[in-house]
Amino acid sequence: MQVLWQVKIPAQALSLLQQKVMKSANDPRHKKRRLAIKGLFASGFVEQEMSELASRVNKKKEDLDREIETSAPTWPIAKINRIDLAILRLAAYELIFTDTPPKVAIDEAVELAKEYGNESSPSFVNGVLGDIYKRRAIKEEDDES
């Protein structure tokens, strides 16, 4: 095959392109998150086997629910849409207990909310997770002082 032209892509544009590819439905990390969300959602109704990621999230459920309640004080856990709650628990777990970059965890959660939630889910999920991230960043600054 003969190359007729070559394009140099600026690093910033390449980074944006890579982010779009990462968010695709075929990305293994996205597939893993989708599977975890399905398991977490279903576990609220029936006892069942879950993926490894969903099991890790489920073990920290009480800690995660406290974080979510603090960031959404007008929404008791029992009143939050079950799919939104599953998405929030997974993303909060990633923010607090893993080295997943916060922007990735929040962006991915918003994408899952668009895919599975209702029309207000993405903004609700983004707001709650943004508050969790902000509070934890402030706490880490205080701990370092």
C-alpha positions as a printed Julia matrix, in Angstrom:
145×3 Matrix{Float64}:
   0.0     0.0    0.0
   1.31    3.41  -0.96
   1.0     6.3    1.5
  -0.08    9.39  -0.4
   0.07   11.83   2.5
   1.06   11.93   6.09
  -0.47   13.98   8.88
   1.22   15.02  12.08
  -1.31   15.05  14.91
  -0.58   17.45  17.77
  -0.11   15.72  21.14
  -3.22   17.36  22.6
  -5.4    16.17  19.71
  -3.91   12.68  19.97
  -4.73   12.62  23.68
  -8.37   13.56  22.94
  -8.53   10.87  20.28
  -7.18    8.29  22.73
  -9.78    9.34  25.32
 -12.57    8.85  22.77
 -11.25    5.39  21.9
 -11.02    4.51  25.61
 -14.68    5.45  26.09
 -15.8     3.2   23.27
 -18.08    0.29  24.07
 -15.3    -2.11  23.07
 -12.76   -0.84  25.59
 -12.02   -3.68  28.05
 -12.16   -1.32  31.05
 -15.57   -0.03  29.94
 -16.8    -3.61  29.51
 -15.55   -4.46  33.0
 -17.36   -1.45  34.48
 -20.58   -2.31  32.62
 -20.44   -5.86  33.98
 -19.83   -4.55  37.5
 -22.76   -2.13  37.24
 -25.07   -4.92  36.11
 -23.97   -7.11  39.04
 -24.28   -4.32  41.59
 -27.71   -3.35  40.3
 -29.01   -6.95  40.28
 -27.59   -7.67  43.74
 -30.02   -5.1   45.13
 -32.84   -7.47  44.18
 -31.48  -11.01  44.27
 -28.51  -12.8   45.79
 -26.17  -13.7   42.91
 -22.58  -14.1   41.77
 -20.81  -10.9   40.81
 -17.69   -9.97  38.91
 -14.52   -9.5   40.95
 -14.79   -5.72  40.65
 -18.44   -5.71  41.76
 -17.55   -7.93  44.74
 -14.8    -5.52  45.82
 -17.22   -2.6   45.54
 -19.9    -4.51  47.46
 -17.49   -5.19  50.33
 -16.98   -1.43  50.76
 -20.69   -0.59  50.32
 -21.18    0.93  53.78
 -18.16    3.25  53.42
 -19.22    4.2   49.91
 -22.8     4.89  50.97
 -21.54    7.24  53.71
 -19.53    9.16  51.11
 -22.52    9.32  48.76
 -24.89   10.45  51.55
 -22.45   13.19  52.56
 -22.24   14.43  48.98
 -26.0    14.17  48.32
 -27.54   15.11  51.68
 -31.03   15.65  50.25
 -31.04   12.17  48.73
 -31.08    9.32  51.28
 -29.57    6.12  49.86
 -32.99    4.43  49.86
 -34.38    7.18  47.58
 -31.6     7.13  44.96
 -32.47    5.37  41.71
 -30.93    1.86  41.98
 -28.94    2.11  38.74
 -27.61    5.55  39.7
 -26.62    4.14  43.08
 -24.75    1.24  41.46
 -22.89    3.7   39.2
 -22.11    6.0   42.14
 -20.81    3.12  44.26
 -18.52    1.88  41.5
 -17.15    5.33  40.69
 -16.75    6.29  44.36
 -14.87    3.03  44.88
 -12.55    3.93  42.01
 -12.02    7.46  43.37
 -11.3     6.33  46.93
  -9.73    2.88  46.76
  -7.92    2.67  43.4
  -5.35    4.65  41.46
  -7.8     5.34  38.62
  -7.4     9.0   37.63
 -10.37   10.95  39.04
 -11.29   12.46  35.67
 -11.44    8.97  34.12
 -13.57    7.55  36.95
 -16.02   10.47  36.84
 -16.21   10.64  33.03
 -16.8     6.91  32.78
 -19.52    7.07  35.45
 -21.27    9.87  33.56
 -21.12    7.79  30.36
 -22.63    4.81  32.21
 -25.34    7.09  33.6
 -26.16    8.25  30.07
 -26.32    4.63  28.95
 -28.36    3.15  31.82
 -29.96    5.99  33.78
 -32.7     8.5   33.12
 -32.25   11.98  31.67
 -31.21   13.53  35.0
 -28.81   10.71  35.93
 -25.64   12.07  34.24
 -25.81   15.45  35.98
 -26.72   13.88  39.34
 -23.84   11.37  39.1
 -21.42   14.08  37.99
 -22.43   16.38  40.87
 -22.15   13.73  43.57
 -18.82   12.41  42.32
 -17.45   15.92  41.84
 -18.26   16.67  45.48
 -16.67   13.41  46.68
 -13.54   14.19  44.69
 -13.39   17.79  45.95
 -13.86   16.8   49.61
 -11.2    14.1   49.38
  -8.74   16.48  47.66
  -9.25   19.04  50.45
  -8.82   16.32  53.08
  -5.55   15.16  51.46
  -4.26   18.77  51.42
  -5.11   19.11  55.12
  -3.39   15.8   55.9
  -0.23   16.99  54.13
  -0.12   20.28  56.08
